[in-house]
Short mmCIF file of C-alpha atoms in Angstrom, two decimals:
data_model
loop_
_atom_site.label_atom_id
_atom_site.label_comp_id
_atom_site.label_asym_id
_atom_site.label_seq_id
_atom_site.Cartn_x
_atom_site.Cartn_y
_atom_site.Cartn_z
CA MET A 1 -16.43 11.49 -28.63
CA CYS A 2 -14.78 8.50 -28.87
CA LYS A 3 -15.53 5.53 -26.27
CA THR A 4 -14.46 1.94 -26.37
CA GLU A 5 -17.81 0.52 -26.73
CA TYR A 6 -18.71 2.42 -29.69
CA ALA A 7 -17.31 1.53 -33.10
CA VAL A 8 -17.05 5.35 -33.91
CA CYS A 9 -15.24 8.14 -33.18
CA GLY A 10 -15.30 12.02 -34.09
CA ASN A 11 -13.25 14.23 -36.33
CA PRO A 12 -11.34 15.38 -34.37
CA HIS A 13 -13.82 15.32 -31.12
CA LEU A 14 -17.33 16.02 -32.43
CA LEU A 15 -20.05 13.87 -34.19
CA GLU A 16 -22.75 15.28 -36.61
CA GLY A 17 -25.86 13.58 -36.09
CA SER A 18 -29.57 14.07 -35.88
CA LEU A 19 -32.49 13.43 -33.83
CA SER A 20 -36.02 13.13 -34.90
CA ALA A 21 -39.23 12.40 -32.87
CA PHE A 22 -42.61 12.33 -34.03
CA LEU A 23 -44.94 10.68 -31.72
CA PRO A 24 -47.38 11.92 -29.49
CA SER A 25 -46.67 12.71 -25.48
CA LEU A 26 -46.89 10.02 -23.14
CA ASN A 27 -49.86 11.58 -21.33
CA LEU A 28 -51.79 11.37 -24.67
CA ALA A 29 -50.34 7.85 -25.85
CA PRO A 30 -48.97 5.68 -23.38
CA ARG A 31 -46.43 3.34 -24.43
CA LEU A 32 -44.29 0.35 -23.17
CA SER A 33 -40.71 -0.09 -23.46
CA ILE A 34 -39.98 -3.73 -23.48
CA PRO A 35 -36.59 -5.73 -23.62
CA ASN A 36 -35.44 -7.41 -26.74
CA PRO A 37 -35.50 -11.19 -26.01
CA TRP A 38 -32.45 -10.84 -28.37
CA ILE A 39 -30.53 -8.25 -26.63
CA ARG A 40 -26.77 -8.06 -26.58
CA SER A 41 -24.58 -8.53 -23.68
CA TYR A 42 -23.06 -5.29 -24.52
CA SER A 43 -19.72 -6.53 -22.68
CA PHE A 44 -16.58 -8.49 -23.51
CA ASP A 45 -16.69 -10.82 -20.51
CA GLY A 46 -20.14 -12.74 -21.20
CA LYS A 47 -22.76 -13.64 -23.59
CA GLU A 48 -26.41 -13.62 -23.55
CA GLU A 49 -28.25 -17.27 -23.65
CA TRP A 50 -29.15 -16.50 -27.44
CA GLU A 51 -25.64 -16.36 -28.45
CA VAL A 52 -24.40 -19.68 -27.12
CA ASN A 53 -27.90 -21.53 -27.36
CA PRO A 54 -29.23 -22.39 -30.94
CA LEU A 55 -32.67 -23.77 -29.24
CA TYR A 56 -33.17 -20.52 -27.22
CA CYS A 57 -36.39 -19.60 -29.63
CA ASN A 58 -37.92 -22.49 -27.78
CA THR A 59 -37.76 -20.85 -24.50
CA VAL A 60 -38.61 -17.52 -25.62
CA ARG A 61 -42.18 -19.37 -27.37
CA GLU A 62 -43.03 -20.27 -23.74
CA ILE A 63 -43.24 -16.70 -22.47
CA TYR A 64 -46.39 -14.78 -22.45
CA PRO A 65 -46.67 -12.62 -24.82
CA TYR A 66 -44.71 -14.45 -27.46
CA SER A 67 -46.36 -18.07 -26.41
CA ASN A 68 -49.73 -17.16 -27.86
CA SER A 69 -49.68 -13.92 -30.07
CA ASN A 70 -48.31 -12.35 -32.99
CA ARG A 71 -45.54 -10.47 -30.88
CA LEU A 72 -42.89 -13.30 -31.90
CA LEU A 73 -43.42 -13.02 -35.56
CA ASN A 74 -43.26 -9.03 -35.25
CA ILE A 75 -39.72 -9.54 -33.64
CA VAL A 76 -38.61 -11.22 -36.75
CA ASP A 77 -40.19 -8.52 -38.67
CA MET A 78 -38.05 -6.16 -36.41
CA ALA A 79 -34.79 -8.27 -36.85
CA ILE A 80 -35.21 -8.11 -40.90
CA PHE A 81 -35.30 -4.28 -40.57
CA ASP A 82 -32.22 -4.12 -38.29
CA PHE A 83 -30.09 -6.54 -40.64
CA LEU A 84 -30.95 -4.62 -43.72
CA THR A 85 -29.91 -1.23 -41.81
CA GLY A 86 -27.37 -2.94 -39.89
CA ASN A 87 -28.40 -2.01 -36.62
CA MET A 88 -27.19 -4.25 -33.91
CA ASP A 89 -28.37 -2.06 -31.21
CA ARG A 90 -32.11 -3.17 -30.73
CA HIS A 91 -31.98 -3.70 -26.70
CA HIS A 92 -35.65 -2.33 -26.44
CA TYR A 93 -38.73 -1.80 -28.26
CA GLU A 94 -41.85 0.08 -27.67
CA MET A 95 -45.78 -0.28 -28.07
CA PHE A 96 -48.74 1.61 -27.25
CA THR A 97 -50.70 0.41 -24.55
CA LYS A 98 -53.96 1.15 -26.22
CA PHE A 99 -53.63 -1.63 -28.74
CA GLY A 100 -52.88 -4.79 -26.15
CA ASP A 101 -50.83 -7.41 -26.70
CA ASP A 102 -51.26 -7.77 -30.17
CA GLY A 103 -50.12 -4.21 -30.86
CA PHE A 104 -47.57 -3.04 -33.49
CA LEU A 105 -44.11 -2.56 -32.71
CA LEU A 106 -42.34 1.16 -32.33
CA HIS A 107 -39.12 0.76 -34.19
CA LEU A 108 -37.20 3.63 -32.10
CA ASP A 109 -33.68 4.21 -31.78
CA ASN A 110 -32.08 3.49 -35.25
CA ALA A 111 -28.77 5.37 -34.68
CA ARG A 112 -26.54 2.67 -35.30
CA GLY A 113 -28.07 1.54 -38.79
CA PHE A 114 -26.21 2.10 -42.09
CA GLY A 115 -22.56 2.19 -40.25
CA ARG A 116 -20.48 -0.56 -42.38
CA HIS A 117 -21.83 -0.95 -45.64
CA SER A 118 -19.14 -4.00 -46.18
CA HIS A 119 -20.56 -5.97 -43.13
CA ASP A 120 -23.25 -7.99 -42.47
CA GLU A 121 -23.71 -8.68 -39.17
CA ILE A 122 -25.60 -12.33 -39.33
CA SER A 123 -26.25 -12.40 -35.56
CA ILE A 124 -29.17 -9.50 -35.97
CA LEU A 125 -30.78 -12.10 -37.70
CA ALA A 126 -31.55 -14.55 -34.68
CA PRO A 127 -34.95 -14.30 -34.12
CA LEU A 128 -35.52 -15.61 -37.79
CA SER A 129 -32.83 -18.41 -37.69
CA GLN A 130 -33.53 -19.55 -34.41
CA CYS A 131 -37.41 -19.39 -34.70
CA CYS A 132 -37.75 -20.22 -38.34
CA ILE A 133 -40.79 -18.61 -38.66
CA ILE A 134 -41.89 -15.31 -40.90
CA LYS A 135 -45.38 -13.90 -41.96
CA ARG A 136 -46.43 -14.41 -45.52
CA THR A 137 -46.90 -10.56 -46.04
CA THR A 138 -43.29 -10.09 -45.19
CA LEU A 139 -41.80 -12.89 -47.34
CA LEU A 140 -43.94 -12.06 -50.18
CA ARG A 141 -42.82 -8.19 -50.22
CA LEU A 142 -38.92 -9.18 -49.69
CA GLN A 143 -39.55 -11.64 -52.61
CA LEU A 144 -40.99 -8.88 -54.78
CA LEU A 145 -37.96 -6.69 -53.77
CA ALA A 146 -35.51 -8.99 -54.93
CA GLU A 147 -36.93 -9.15 -58.69
CA PRO A 148 -35.15 -6.86 -61.15
CA GLU A 149 -37.62 -4.53 -61.59
CA TYR A 150 -38.51 -3.99 -58.08
CA ARG A 151 -35.05 -4.25 -56.76
CA LEU A 152 -34.68 -2.82 -53.04
CA SER A 153 -31.68 -0.51 -53.59
CA ASP A 154 -33.60 1.17 -56.85
CA VAL A 155 -36.80 1.50 -54.95
CA MET A 156 -34.60 3.12 -51.89
CA ARG A 157 -32.66 5.26 -54.46
CA GLU A 158 -35.81 6.59 -55.87
CA SER A 159 -37.59 7.23 -52.73
CA LEU A 160 -34.58 9.04 -50.75
CA LEU A 161 -34.44 11.61 -54.24
CA GLN A 162 -37.23 13.11 -52.65
CA ASP A 163 -35.30 13.96 -49.36
CA PRO A 164 -34.09 17.51 -49.04
CA LEU A 165 -30.81 15.78 -47.87
CA ALA A 166 -31.15 13.56 -50.63
CA PRO A 167 -29.22 11.32 -51.96
CA VAL A 168 -28.91 10.26 -48.01
CA LEU A 169 -27.45 6.90 -48.37
CA THR A 170 -24.18 6.24 -50.67
CA GLU A 171 -24.34 4.13 -53.23
CA PRO A 172 -22.45 1.18 -51.19
CA HIS A 173 -25.33 1.24 -48.56
CA LEU A 174 -27.90 0.95 -51.25
CA LEU A 175 -26.12 -1.91 -52.74
CA ALA A 176 -25.62 -3.58 -49.31
CA LEU A 177 -29.34 -3.72 -49.20
CA ASP A 178 -29.59 -6.27 -51.85
CA ARG A 179 -27.24 -8.13 -50.54
CA ARG A 180 -28.52 -8.41 -47.33
CA LEU A 181 -31.96 -9.05 -49.06
CA GLN A 182 -30.60 -12.11 -50.46
CA LEU A 183 -28.83 -13.51 -47.36
CA ILE A 184 -32.13 -13.21 -45.28
CA LEU A 185 -34.02 -15.12 -48.38
CA GLU A 186 -31.51 -17.58 -48.23
CA ALA A 187 -32.15 -17.79 -44.03
CA VAL A 188 -35.73 -18.36 -45.01
CA GLY A 189 -34.91 -21.19 -47.77
CA LYS A 190 -33.07 -23.17 -45.17
CA CYS A 191 -35.39 -22.68 -42.79
CA ILE A 192 -38.81 -24.13 -45.31
CA ASP A 193 -35.85 -27.04 -46.31
CA THR A 194 -35.80 -28.16 -42.70
CA PHE A 195 -39.40 -27.56 -41.20
CA GLY A 196 -41.20 -27.11 -44.53
CA GLU A 197 -43.40 -24.01 -45.95
CA ALA A 198 -46.61 -24.37 -43.88
CA THR A 199 -44.42 -24.60 -40.53
CA VAL A 200 -42.06 -21.62 -41.24
CA VAL A 201 -44.59 -19.23 -43.41
CA ALA A 202 -47.35 -17.92 -41.14
CA ASN A 203 -50.82 -16.97 -42.98
CA ASP A 204 -51.18 -13.37 -41.27
CA THR A 205 -53.74 -12.40 -43.66
CA ALA A 206 -56.40 -13.76 -45.56
CA GLN A 207 -55.78 -14.21 -49.08
CA PRO A 208 -58.69 -12.80 -51.44
CA GLN A 209 -60.22 -15.27 -53.76
CA SER A 210 -59.76 -14.47 -57.55
CA PRO A 211 -62.76 -13.50 -59.69
CA ALA A 212 -62.48 -16.94 -61.71
CA ALA A 213 -62.16 -19.14 -58.22
CA HIS A 214 -65.58 -17.16 -57.02
CA ARG A 215 -67.11 -17.84 -59.84
CA ALA A 216 -66.37 -21.60 -60.18
CA LYS A 217 -67.81 -21.85 -56.62
CA LEU A 218 -71.20 -20.40 -57.78
CA ASP A 219 -71.26 -22.62 -60.78
CA THR A 220 -70.84 -25.86 -58.64
#
């Protein structure tokens, strides 16, 4: 297996891989396959609009369901996941039909992930950098994983040690996660500097009141 459209070749002719599918059948749980608005051109002689138009997100925001649901925020989450893993091949995403337009996205087909640990493909972050929105819960989790005591590479290393195929990821790939996480936070920071935190960071969940704040409200 060695084709010009794939950045990988067999040694000498075969590649070793795996396939895992843990979803119920379509008869039990119907799902839709939806083109990613930031799909790549997959050709040498043309580019998709998002690759040449930095204001492309304005067009996406006008299209249902990205215009009035949490779908665009979920797309940004998916782009962050893909950037961390180095997956440039997110041409479609899937959703269970039962949950409607506000359902969660299924991140299927991650086979192109964790390819080149030395290269950070910034274009994968186009949904984040062009739309300049992110869930508050996502940002808080990313910020936590950037702290020394909860470093993403350390968390992943410890988690993967439980896998029968441990270590699964090589050390350069683990360190790449930390580097890419910083690039994501830098992208969010640029958006906040430009548009303000209130516009960029979406409150996707109600923050629980602290006991002290609750008592103060009762006292008044």
